Amino acid sequence: MSDSYQSDVRPARLVASEYAQRFADATPRLTRTQALLEAERCLYCYDAPCATACPTSIDVPSFIKRIADDNLRGSARTILESNPLGGMCARVCPTENLCEAVCVRNTQEDRPVAIGRLQRFAVDALMESAKPQIFTREAPTGKKIAVVGAGPAGLACAYVLARKGHDVVVFDANAKAGGLNEYGLASYKTPDNFAQREVQWLLDIGGITIQNNWKLETTTQLAGLRKDHDAVFLGMGLATTHPLGVPGEDLNGVQDAVDFIATLRQAEDLSTLPVGRRVVVIGGGMTAVDAAVQSKLLGAKVAHMVYRRGPETMSASTQEQEWAQTNGVVLHQWLAPVEILGRDGFVAGVRFAEQAMVDGKLQATGREIAFEADTVLRAIGQKLGNPVLAAAGLTLDGGRIATDAEGTTNLPGVWAGGDCRAGGLDLTVEAVEHGKQSAHAIHAFLTT
């Protein structure tokens, strides 16, 4: 590192007008003409592979055909019947790895139908209509369910149960409902307060109460939920981040990427947010991309995104990696952090050891490199980290809650889904499916 290095973390790196421009919608919605033309590209396949690839099993050809017929309300109904958070999933779902990856247009034209953008077009049209709530609630059953966590899994579970006439109380640790959708996604993916508009649409079905600023901290709390409710669904996500485990993590300027993103999402004035001149993000997933790109958008001169393995094992999709590079982020692979360097208690850089695969194992090559930095963001994954669950008798698998395919846990009357459930892909759309399937299982449990 240079002897002349000086830490430089400060707000207002840009003129005021630049913030709105830089953080505008990364993928603007299709116009009506664009949507109709794109819908006409669909072959409306029988036993369509795109529908099978969707974790929530949306009837993709059906909703696209309705767009082609200019029946946007009918199209949105088809989407939301399978995925009540279809609007957000259309914005953040890795469609390039799921439905669009298996579109037959890939073999014919080397370009899939833009399923995600068409889904957003239909759902947005409904949300902005005079009567956006197209479903009705069944007669009250008198049953009451507790949902812990107002993220995608919890909201989906609550919505499906409310539609079936049950009363649902959603307990959440944050000041706003939405979970990852509200606090964990880049601002340019969810502009115009869409996360809260979607939450409001879900609540409009009736029968759902949100209790904010509530944390599951004792076994007595969980026992009380089980006693006072006919069923409990746990969908609290992952609350604790993995440490790097290297010297220097306690220096000023080291922060969890999820906290950085949450702060940015809740800021009313982006010019007040401080950002380093040189930012190093450690990790290879979507959170790392979001943190690195937004650092650049806030005015960082250099943003490095560093991953210890090769690009083919990064959890960030190829499209996400390209997006990062388009926004000036420098990607590095095969580098593992060894030490965070500091001066006077503040971050000054990060030292990395080059890695290589030897006989199937990751090993250091002996070569090292250091990057100057005044901000280091950790994005190497999260864990459940709640001792209450094991203490209450829940079976855990790899630190997450063990369940069957319907989310049933080993505790009677308790289900779980989303990122806190073992064996998942940590995708928003999968969390929605977990919540939906558990809701059906809970309904069957309560009515048989």
mmCIF file of N, CA and C in Angstrom, residues 257-378:
data_model
loop_
_atom_site.group_PDB
_atom_site.id
_atom_site.type_symbol
_atom_site.label_atom_id
_atom_site.label_comp_id
_atom_site.label_asym_id
_atom_site.label_seq_id
_atom_site.Cartn_x
_atom_site.Cartn_y
_atom_site.Cartn_z
ATOM 1 N N ALA A 257 -22.389 -6.033 4.817
ATOM 2 C CA ALA A 257 -23.005 -5.494 3.608
ATOM 3 C C ALA A 257 -24.518 -5.365 3.751
ATOM 4 N N VAL A 258 -25.139 -6.296 4.476
ATOM 5 C CA VAL A 258 -26.596 -6.230 4.642
ATOM 6 C C VAL A 258 -26.999 -4.986 5.433
ATOM 7 N N ASP A 259 -26.172 -4.586 6.395
ATOM 8 C CA ASP A 259 -26.467 -3.373 7.162
ATOM 9 C C ASP A 259 -26.281 -2.132 6.294
ATOM 10 N N PHE A 260 -25.256 -2.139 5.466
ATOM 11 C CA PHE A 260 -25.010 -1.033 4.542
ATOM 12 C C PHE A 260 -26.202 -0.855 3.596
ATOM 13 N N ILE A 261 -26.698 -1.979 3.061
ATOM 14 C CA ILE A 261 -27.833 -1.924 2.130
ATOM 15 C C ILE A 261 -29.096 -1.469 2.851
ATOM 16 N N ALA A 262 -29.322 -1.978 4.061
ATOM 17 C CA ALA A 262 -30.522 -1.597 4.817
ATOM 18 C C ALA A 262 -30.529 -0.107 5.131
ATOM 19 N N THR A 263 -29.373 0.420 5.512
ATOM 20 C CA THR A 263 -29.268 1.850 5.805
ATOM 21 C C THR A 263 -29.582 2.672 4.558
ATOM 22 N N LEU A 264 -29.055 2.237 3.435
ATOM 23 C CA LEU A 264 -29.290 2.952 2.184
ATOM 24 C C LEU A 264 -30.772 2.912 1.803
ATOM 25 N N ARG A 265 -31.398 1.735 1.966
ATOM 26 C CA ARG A 265 -32.805 1.598 1.602
ATOM 27 C C ARG A 265 -33.717 2.490 2.449
ATOM 28 N N GLN A 266 -33.333 2.741 3.684
ATOM 29 C CA GLN A 266 -34.204 3.523 4.570
ATOM 30 C C GLN A 266 -33.867 5.007 4.570
ATOM 31 N N ALA A 267 -32.819 5.391 3.866
ATOM 32 C CA ALA A 267 -32.411 6.795 3.849
ATOM 33 C C ALA A 267 -33.358 7.636 3.000
ATOM 34 N N GLU A 268 -33.792 8.761 3.539
ATOM 35 C CA GLU A 268 -34.641 9.670 2.782
ATOM 36 C C GLU A 268 -33.826 10.575 1.874
ATOM 37 N N ASP A 269 -32.589 10.810 2.260
ATOM 38 C CA ASP A 269 -31.701 11.667 1.472
ATOM 39 C C ASP A 269 -30.372 10.936 1.287
ATOM 40 N N LEU A 270 -30.139 10.410 0.090
ATOM 41 C CA LEU A 270 -28.935 9.617 -0.156
ATOM 42 C C LEU A 270 -27.657 10.431 -0.024
ATOM 43 N N SER A 271 -27.749 11.737 -0.168
ATOM 44 C CA SER A 271 -26.547 12.562 -0.076
ATOM 45 C C SER A 271 -25.987 12.601 1.343
ATOM 46 N N THR A 272 -26.788 12.159 2.333
ATOM 47 C CA THR A 272 -26.313 12.160 3.718
ATOM 48 C C THR A 272 -25.529 10.897 4.069
ATOM 49 N N LEU A 273 -25.506 9.920 3.162
ATOM 50 C CA LEU A 273 -24.850 8.651 3.458
ATOM 51 C C LEU A 273 -23.355 8.727 3.162
ATOM 52 N N PRO A 274 -22.527 8.446 4.158
ATOM 53 C CA PRO A 274 -21.088 8.440 3.900
ATOM 54 C C PRO A 274 -20.674 7.179 3.151
ATOM 55 N N VAL A 275 -19.704 7.313 2.278
ATOM 56 C CA VAL A 275 -19.161 6.162 1.558
ATOM 57 C C VAL A 275 -17.668 6.378 1.386
ATOM 58 N N GLY A 276 -16.920 5.306 1.419
ATOM 59 C CA GLY A 276 -15.486 5.397 1.261
ATOM 60 C C GLY A 276 -15.087 5.723 -0.171
ATOM 61 N N ARG A 277 -13.879 6.238 -0.304
ATOM 62 C CA ARG A 277 -13.343 6.503 -1.641
ATOM 63 C C ARG A 277 -12.888 5.194 -2.276
ATOM 64 N N ARG A 278 -12.402 4.282 -1.443
ATOM 65 C CA ARG A 278 -11.963 2.971 -1.904
ATOM 66 C C ARG A 278 -12.705 1.919 -1.089
ATOM 67 N N VAL A 279 -13.545 1.139 -1.741
ATOM 68 C CA VAL A 279 -14.405 0.167 -1.061
ATOM 69 C C VAL A 279 -13.996 -1.241 -1.495
ATOM 70 N N VAL A 280 -13.897 -2.143 -0.529
ATOM 71 C CA VAL A 280 -13.655 -3.548 -0.815
ATOM 72 C C VAL A 280 -14.823 -4.352 -0.254
ATOM 73 N N VAL A 281 -15.506 -5.086 -1.136
ATOM 74 C CA VAL A 281 -16.613 -5.947 -0.731
ATOM 75 C C VAL A 281 -16.136 -7.388 -0.841
ATOM 76 N N ILE A 282 -16.246 -8.129 0.236
ATOM 77 C CA ILE A 282 -15.775 -9.508 0.258
ATOM 78 C C ILE A 282 -16.971 -10.446 0.185
ATOM 79 N N GLY A 283 -17.075 -11.200 -0.906
ATOM 80 C CA GLY A 283 -18.187 -12.120 -1.119
ATOM 81 C C GLY A 283 -18.491 -12.260 -2.593
ATOM 82 N N GLY A 284 -19.290 -13.256 -2.940
ATOM 83 C CA GLY A 284 -19.559 -13.516 -4.347
ATOM 84 C C GLY A 284 -21.023 -13.669 -4.687
ATOM 85 N N GLY A 285 -21.920 -13.172 -3.820
ATOM 86 C CA GLY A 285 -23.338 -13.331 -4.064
ATOM 87 C C GLY A 285 -24.022 -12.037 -4.466
ATOM 88 N N MET A 286 -25.357 -12.095 -4.511
ATOM 89 C CA MET A 286 -26.140 -10.936 -4.911
ATOM 90 C C MET A 286 -25.967 -9.777 -3.929
ATOM 91 N N THR A 287 -25.856 -10.088 -2.644
ATOM 92 C CA THR A 287 -25.658 -9.032 -1.650
ATOM 93 C C THR A 287 -24.351 -8.303 -1.896
ATOM 94 N N ALA A 288 -23.316 -9.048 -2.237
ATOM 95 C CA ALA A 288 -22.022 -8.427 -2.539
ATOM 96 C C ALA A 288 -22.136 -7.516 -3.748
ATOM 97 N N VAL A 289 -22.841 -7.970 -4.783
ATOM 98 C CA VAL A 289 -23.034 -7.142 -5.973
ATOM 99 C C VAL A 289 -23.794 -5.875 -5.625
ATOM 100 N N ASP A 290 -24.891 -6.014 -4.901
ATOM 101 C CA ASP A 290 -25.701 -4.850 -4.539
ATOM 102 C C ASP A 290 -24.894 -3.835 -3.728
ATOM 103 N N ALA A 291 -24.078 -4.342 -2.802
ATOM 104 C CA ALA A 291 -23.282 -3.443 -1.966
ATOM 105 C C ALA A 291 -22.199 -2.744 -2.784
ATOM 106 N N ALA A 292 -21.526 -3.488 -3.652
ATOM 107 C CA ALA A 292 -20.447 -2.911 -4.442
ATOM 108 C C ALA A 292 -20.968 -1.895 -5.448
ATOM 109 N N VAL A 293 -22.050 -2.248 -6.147
ATOM 110 C CA VAL A 293 -22.616 -1.336 -7.144
ATOM 111 C C VAL A 293 -23.118 -0.058 -6.485
ATOM 112 N N GLN A 294 -23.803 -0.207 -5.351
ATOM 113 C CA GLN A 294 -24.337 0.990 -4.700
ATOM 114 C C GLN A 294 -23.230 1.856 -4.103
ATOM 115 N N SER A 295 -22.124 1.247 -3.731
ATOM 116 C CA SER A 295 -20.970 2.046 -3.300
ATOM 117 C C SER A 295 -20.492 2.933 -4.441
ATOM 118 N N LYS A 296 -20.407 2.346 -5.632
ATOM 119 C CA LYS A 296 -20.000 3.130 -6.802
ATOM 120 C C LYS A 296 -21.023 4.214 -7.112
ATOM 121 N N LEU A 297 -22.300 3.874 -7.012
ATOM 122 C CA LEU A 297 -23.346 4.851 -7.319
ATOM 123 C C LEU A 297 -23.332 6.013 -6.334
ATOM 124 N N LEU A 298 -22.928 5.733 -5.099
ATOM 125 C CA LEU A 298 -22.840 6.795 -4.091
ATOM 126 C C LEU A 298 -21.604 7.672 -4.272
ATOM 127 N N GLY A 299 -20.704 7.250 -5.153
ATOM 128 C CA GLY A 299 -19.561 8.104 -5.449
ATOM 129 C C GLY A 299 -18.195 7.550 -5.111
ATOM 130 N N ALA A 300 -18.118 6.268 -4.700
ATOM 131 C CA ALA A 300 -16.803 5.679 -4.439
ATOM 132 C C ALA A 300 -15.970 5.704 -5.726
ATOM 133 N N LYS A 301 -14.697 6.026 -5.588
ATOM 134 C CA LYS A 301 -13.830 6.059 -6.764
ATOM 135 C C LYS A 301 -13.523 4.648 -7.250
ATOM 136 N N VAL A 302 -13.269 3.736 -6.310
ATOM 137 C CA VAL A 302 -12.932 2.357 -6.646
ATOM 138 C C VAL A 302 -13.758 1.423 -5.764
ATOM 139 N N ALA A 303 -14.330 0.387 -6.357
ATOM 140 C CA ALA A 303 -15.033 -0.651 -5.597
ATOM 141 C C ALA A 303 -14.565 -2.009 -6.095
ATOM 142 N N HIS A 304 -13.928 -2.755 -5.217
ATOM 143 C CA HIS A 304 -13.477 -4.110 -5.524
ATOM 144 C C HIS A 304 -14.476 -5.108 -4.934
ATOM 145 N N MET A 305 -14.818 -6.130 -5.688
ATOM 146 C CA MET A 305 -15.616 -7.243 -5.176
ATOM 147 C C MET A 305 -14.733 -8.479 -5.274
ATOM 148 N N VAL A 306 -14.439 -9.087 -4.120
ATOM 149 C CA VAL A 306 -13.416 -10.126 -4.049
ATOM 150 C C VAL A 306 -14.028 -11.435 -3.564
ATOM 151 N N TYR A 307 -13.736 -12.516 -4.308
ATOM 152 C CA TYR A 307 -14.306 -13.839 -4.016
ATOM 153 C C TYR A 307 -13.183 -14.864 -3.976
ATOM 154 N N ARG A 308 -13.289 -15.825 -3.086
ATOM 155 C CA ARG A 308 -12.171 -16.744 -2.853
ATOM 156 C C ARG A 308 -12.083 -17.892 -3.851
ATOM 157 N N ARG A 309 -13.172 -18.143 -4.589
ATOM 158 C CA ARG A 309 -13.144 -19.217 -5.590
ATOM 159 C C ARG A 309 -13.275 -18.627 -6.992
ATOM 160 N N GLY A 310 -13.568 -19.498 -7.984
ATOM 161 C CA GLY A 310 -13.685 -19.053 -9.357
ATOM 162 C C GLY A 310 -15.056 -18.504 -9.683
ATOM 163 N N PRO A 311 -15.199 -17.827 -10.834
ATOM 164 C CA PRO A 311 -16.476 -17.200 -11.198
ATOM 165 C C PRO A 311 -17.616 -18.194 -11.370
ATOM 166 N N GLU A 312 -17.316 -19.438 -11.727
ATOM 167 C CA GLU A 312 -18.384 -20.415 -11.967
ATOM 168 C C GLU A 312 -19.078 -20.841 -10.688
ATOM 169 N N THR A 313 -18.479 -20.610 -9.532
ATOM 170 C CA THR A 313 -19.119 -20.986 -8.267
ATOM 171 C C THR A 313 -19.703 -19.788 -7.520
ATOM 172 N N MET A 314 -19.591 -18.597 -8.094
ATOM 173 C CA MET A 314 -20.200 -17.434 -7.460
ATOM 174 C C MET A 314 -21.718 -17.573 -7.471
ATOM 175 N N SER A 315 -22.353 -17.265 -6.358
ATOM 176 C CA SER A 315 -23.819 -17.365 -6.311
ATOM 177 C C SER A 315 -24.495 -16.217 -7.046
ATOM 178 N N ALA A 316 -23.768 -15.120 -7.253
ATOM 179 C CA ALA A 316 -24.308 -14.057 -8.103
ATOM 180 C C ALA A 316 -24.349 -14.573 -9.536
ATOM 181 N N SER A 317 -25.473 -14.373 -10.200
ATOM 182 C CA SER A 317 -25.626 -14.869 -11.569
ATOM 183 C C SER A 317 -24.676 -14.144 -12.518
ATOM 184 N N THR A 318 -24.507 -14.724 -13.692
ATOM 185 C CA THR A 318 -23.671 -14.075 -14.709
ATOM 186 C C THR A 318 -24.189 -12.683 -15.022
ATOM 187 N N GLN A 319 -25.508 -12.543 -15.064
ATOM 188 C CA GLN A 319 -26.116 -11.241 -15.341
ATOM 189 C C GLN A 319 -25.782 -10.241 -14.232
ATOM 190 N N GLU A 320 -25.823 -10.706 -12.971
ATOM 191 C CA GLU A 320 -25.478 -9.827 -11.850
ATOM 192 C C GLU A 320 -24.005 -9.421 -11.914
ATOM 193 N N GLN A 321 -23.138 -10.361 -12.255
ATOM 194 C CA GLN A 321 -21.714 -10.057 -12.360
ATOM 195 C C GLN A 321 -21.465 -9.031 -13.464
ATOM 196 N N GLU A 322 -22.147 -9.185 -14.588
ATOM 197 C CA GLU A 322 -22.002 -8.231 -15.687
ATOM 198 C C GLU A 322 -22.528 -6.856 -15.282
ATOM 199 N N TRP A 323 -23.619 -6.841 -14.513
ATOM 200 C CA TRP A 323 -24.181 -5.583 -14.031
ATOM 201 C C TRP A 323 -23.161 -4.859 -13.148
ATOM 202 N N ALA A 324 -22.479 -5.608 -12.292
ATOM 203 C CA ALA A 324 -21.466 -5.016 -11.433
ATOM 204 C C ALA A 324 -20.350 -4.390 -12.268
ATOM 205 N N GLN A 325 -19.893 -5.124 -13.263
ATOM 206 C CA GLN A 325 -18.805 -4.614 -14.097
ATOM 207 C C GLN A 325 -19.254 -3.410 -14.917
ATOM 208 N N THR A 326 -20.492 -3.430 -15.381
ATOM 209 C CA THR A 326 -21.032 -2.298 -16.126
ATOM 210 C C THR A 326 -21.018 -1.030 -15.289
ATOM 211 N N ASN A 327 -21.199 -1.204 -13.986
ATOM 212 C CA ASN A 327 -21.220 -0.056 -13.075
ATOM 213 C C ASN A 327 -19.853 0.250 -12.475
ATOM 214 N N GLY A 328 -18.811 -0.317 -13.042
ATOM 215 C CA GLY A 328 -17.461 0.051 -12.642
ATOM 216 C C GLY A 328 -16.863 -0.727 -11.497
ATOM 217 N N VAL A 329 -17.540 -1.796 -11.054
ATOM 218 C CA VAL A 329 -16.987 -2.630 -9.985
ATOM 219 C C VAL A 329 -15.914 -3.547 -10.579
ATOM 220 N N VAL A 330 -14.798 -3.666 -9.889
ATOM 221 C CA VAL A 330 -13.712 -4.544 -10.327
ATOM 222 C C VAL A 330 -13.876 -5.897 -9.630
ATOM 223 N N LEU A 331 -14.074 -6.959 -10.409
ATOM 224 C CA LEU A 331 -14.270 -8.301 -9.847
ATOM 225 C C LEU A 331 -12.935 -9.031 -9.747
ATOM 226 N N HIS A 332 -12.737 -9.704 -8.626
ATOM 227 C CA HIS A 332 -11.530 -10.518 -8.413
ATOM 228 C C HIS A 332 -11.972 -11.892 -7.920
ATOM 229 N N GLN A 333 -11.364 -12.939 -8.465
ATOM 230 C CA GLN A 333 -11.607 -14.292 -7.971
ATOM 231 C C GLN A 333 -10.306 -14.889 -7.467
ATOM 232 N N TRP A 334 -10.450 -15.999 -6.742
ATOM 233 C CA TRP A 334 -9.312 -16.768 -6.233
ATOM 234 C C TRP A 334 -8.465 -15.966 -5.234
ATOM 235 N N LEU A 335 -9.134 -15.122 -4.442
ATOM 236 C CA LEU A 335 -8.449 -14.375 -3.396
ATOM 237 C C LEU A 335 -9.219 -14.513 -2.079
ATOM 238 N N ALA A 336 -8.530 -14.930 -1.025
ATOM 239 C CA ALA A 336 -9.151 -15.071 0.294
ATOM 240 C C ALA A 336 -8.548 -14.047 1.248
ATOM 241 N N PRO A 337 -9.377 -13.366 2.048
ATOM 242 C CA PRO A 337 -8.845 -12.352 2.971
ATOM 243 C C PRO A 337 -7.962 -12.976 4.048
ATOM 244 N N VAL A 338 -6.860 -12.314 4.335
ATOM 245 C CA VAL A 338 -5.922 -12.760 5.363
ATOM 246 C C VAL A 338 -5.926 -11.795 6.543
ATOM 247 N N GLU A 339 -6.027 -10.504 6.235
ATOM 248 C CA GLU A 339 -5.970 -9.498 7.289
ATOM 249 C C GLU A 339 -6.558 -8.190 6.773
ATOM 250 N N ILE A 340 -7.296 -7.509 7.659
ATOM 251 C CA ILE A 340 -7.737 -6.146 7.360
ATOM 252 C C ILE A 340 -6.731 -5.210 8.000
ATOM 253 N N LEU A 341 -6.137 -4.400 7.180
ATOM 254 C CA LEU A 341 -5.070 -3.515 7.632
ATOM 255 C C LEU A 341 -5.651 -2.200 8.138
ATOM 256 N N GLY A 342 -5.025 -1.622 9.149
ATOM 257 C CA GLY A 342 -5.558 -0.397 9.718
ATOM 258 C C GLY A 342 -4.503 0.613 10.087
ATOM 259 N N ARG A 343 -4.970 1.841 10.259
ATOM 260 C CA ARG A 343 -4.140 2.927 10.766
ATOM 261 C C ARG A 343 -4.969 3.761 11.726
ATOM 262 N N ASP A 344 -4.451 3.928 12.938
ATOM 263 C CA ASP A 344 -5.133 4.752 13.947
ATOM 264 C C ASP A 344 -6.563 4.290 14.193
ATOM 265 N N GLY A 345 -6.785 2.979 14.127
ATOM 266 C CA GLY A 345 -8.105 2.417 14.406
ATOM 267 C C GLY A 345 -9.052 2.381 13.234
ATOM 268 N N PHE A 346 -8.612 2.854 12.082
ATOM 269 C CA PHE A 346 -9.469 2.881 10.901
ATOM 270 C C PHE A 346 -8.922 1.950 9.815
ATOM 271 N N VAL A 347 -9.830 1.430 8.985
ATOM 272 C CA VAL A 347 -9.428 0.568 7.875
ATOM 273 C C VAL A 347 -8.525 1.334 6.917
ATOM 274 N N ALA A 348 -7.450 0.653 6.490
ATOM 275 C CA ALA A 348 -6.550 1.239 5.492
ATOM 276 C C ALA A 348 -6.390 0.336 4.277
ATOM 277 N N GLY A 349 -6.756 -0.945 4.419
ATOM 278 C CA GLY A 349 -6.620 -1.861 3.293
ATOM 279 C C GLY A 349 -6.945 -3.280 3.696
ATOM 280 N N VAL A 350 -6.864 -4.181 2.727
ATOM 281 C CA VAL A 350 -7.112 -5.599 2.981
ATOM 282 C C VAL A 350 -6.024 -6.410 2.281
ATOM 283 N N ARG A 351 -5.474 -7.365 3.004
ATOM 284 C CA ARG A 351 -4.465 -8.255 2.433
ATOM 285 C C ARG A 351 -5.124 -9.586 2.090
ATOM 286 N N PHE A 352 -4.900 -10.060 0.878
ATOM 287 C CA PHE A 352 -5.495 -11.300 0.380
ATOM 288 C C PHE A 352 -4.417 -12.303 0.002
ATOM 289 N N ALA A 353 -4.747 -13.588 0.146
ATOM 290 C CA ALA A 353 -3.876 -14.674 -0.299
ATOM 291 C C ALA A 353 -4.492 -15.316 -1.536
ATOM 292 N N GLU A 354 -3.697 -15.465 -2.575
ATOM 293 C CA GLU A 354 -4.178 -16.102 -3.799
ATOM 294 C C GLU A 354 -4.483 -17.573 -3.519
ATOM 295 N N GLN A 355 -5.587 -18.065 -4.124
ATOM 296 C CA GLN A 355 -6.037 -19.428 -3.900
ATOM 297 C C GLN A 355 -6.016 -20.230 -5.206
ATOM 298 N N ALA A 356 -5.954 -21.547 -5.064
ATOM 299 C CA ALA A 356 -6.038 -22.445 -6.216
ATOM 300 C C ALA A 356 -6.625 -23.770 -5.750
ATOM 301 N N MET A 357 -7.258 -24.477 -6.675
ATOM 302 C CA MET A 357 -7.790 -25.797 -6.362
ATOM 303 C C MET A 357 -6.699 -26.835 -6.576
ATOM 304 N N VAL A 358 -6.374 -27.570 -5.521
ATOM 305 C CA VAL A 358 -5.363 -28.621 -5.589
ATOM 306 C C VAL A 358 -5.978 -29.910 -5.053
ATOM 307 N N ASP A 359 -6.119 -30.893 -5.939
ATOM 308 C CA ASP A 359 -6.744 -32.167 -5.560
ATOM 309 C C ASP A 359 -8.127 -31.953 -4.947
ATOM 310 N N GLY A 360 -8.882 -31.004 -5.543
ATOM 311 C CA GLY A 360 -10.242 -30.745 -5.093
ATOM 312 C C GLY A 360 -10.355 -29.898 -3.847
ATOM 313 N N LYS A 361 -9.240 -29.380 -3.349
ATOM 314 C CA LYS A 361 -9.253 -28.569 -2.144
ATOM 315 C C LYS A 361 -8.699 -27.184 -2.439
ATOM 316 N N LEU A 362 -9.273 -26.190 -1.763
ATOM 317 C CA LEU A 362 -8.821 -24.814 -1.934
ATOM 318 C C LEU A 362 -7.571 -24.592 -1.091
ATOM 319 N N GLN A 363 -6.492 -24.156 -1.735
ATOM 320 C CA GLN A 363 -5.238 -23.949 -1.026
ATOM 321 C C GLN A 363 -4.592 -22.641 -1.453
ATOM 322 N N ALA A 364 -3.839 -22.044 -0.550
ATOM 323 C CA ALA A 364 -3.102 -20.820 -0.856
ATOM 324 C C ALA A 364 -1.897 -21.147 -1.729
ATOM 325 N N THR A 365 -1.622 -20.279 -2.690
ATOM 326 C CA THR A 365 -0.496 -20.495 -3.594
ATOM 327 C C THR A 365 0.803 -19.919 -3.042
ATOM 328 N N GLY A 366 0.717 -19.080 -2.028
ATOM 329 C CA GLY A 366 1.893 -18.415 -1.492
ATOM 330 C C GLY A 366 2.024 -16.973 -1.946
ATOM 331 N N ARG A 367 1.236 -16.591 -2.940
ATOM 332 C CA ARG A 367 1.277 -15.219 -3.433
ATOM 333 C C ARG A 367 0.214 -14.398 -2.703
ATOM 334 N N GLU A 368 0.536 -13.158 -2.349
ATOM 335 C CA GLU A 368 -0.411 -12.281 -1.673
ATOM 336 C C GLU A 368 -0.528 -10.949 -2.407
ATOM 337 N N ILE A 369 -1.655 -10.281 -2.191
ATOM 338 C CA ILE A 369 -1.896 -8.971 -2.779
ATOM 339 C C ILE A 369 -2.697 -8.146 -1.784
ATOM 340 N N ALA A 370 -2.503 -6.838 -1.797
ATOM 341 C CA ALA A 370 -3.243 -5.952 -0.888
ATOM 342 C C ALA A 370 -3.926 -4.847 -1.677
ATOM 343 N N PHE A 371 -5.144 -4.510 -1.248
ATOM 344 C CA PHE A 371 -5.881 -3.394 -1.845
ATOM 345 C C PHE A 371 -6.058 -2.305 -0.788
ATOM 346 N N GLU A 372 -5.826 -1.076 -1.169
ATOM 347 C CA GLU A 372 -6.132 0.033 -0.281
ATOM 348 C C GLU A 372 -7.646 0.130 -0.110
ATOM 349 N N ALA A 373 -8.078 0.482 1.080
ATOM 350 C CA ALA A 373 -9.522 0.590 1.341
ATOM 351 C C ALA A 373 -9.759 1.440 2.568
ATOM 352 N N ASP A 374 -10.828 2.216 2.545
ATOM 353 C CA ASP A 374 -11.281 2.887 3.759
ATOM 354 C C ASP A 374 -12.642 2.359 4.200
ATOM 355 N N THR A 375 -13.217 1.446 3.392
ATOM 356 C CA THR A 375 -14.458 0.765 3.751
ATOM 357 C C THR A 375 -14.346 -0.694 3.325
ATOM 358 N N VAL A 376 -14.689 -1.600 4.232
ATOM 359 C CA VAL A 376 -14.721 -3.033 3.924
ATOM 360 C C VAL A 376 -16.100 -3.555 4.276
ATOM 361 N N LEU A 377 -16.756 -4.172 3.316
ATOM 362 C CA LEU A 377 -18.108 -4.699 3.519
ATOM 363 C C LEU A 377 -18.085 -6.224 3.439
ATOM 364 N N ARG A 378 -18.555 -6.864 4.508
ATOM 365 C CA ARG A 378 -18.607 -8.334 4.558
ATOM 366 C C ARG A 378 -19.895 -8.834 3.917
#
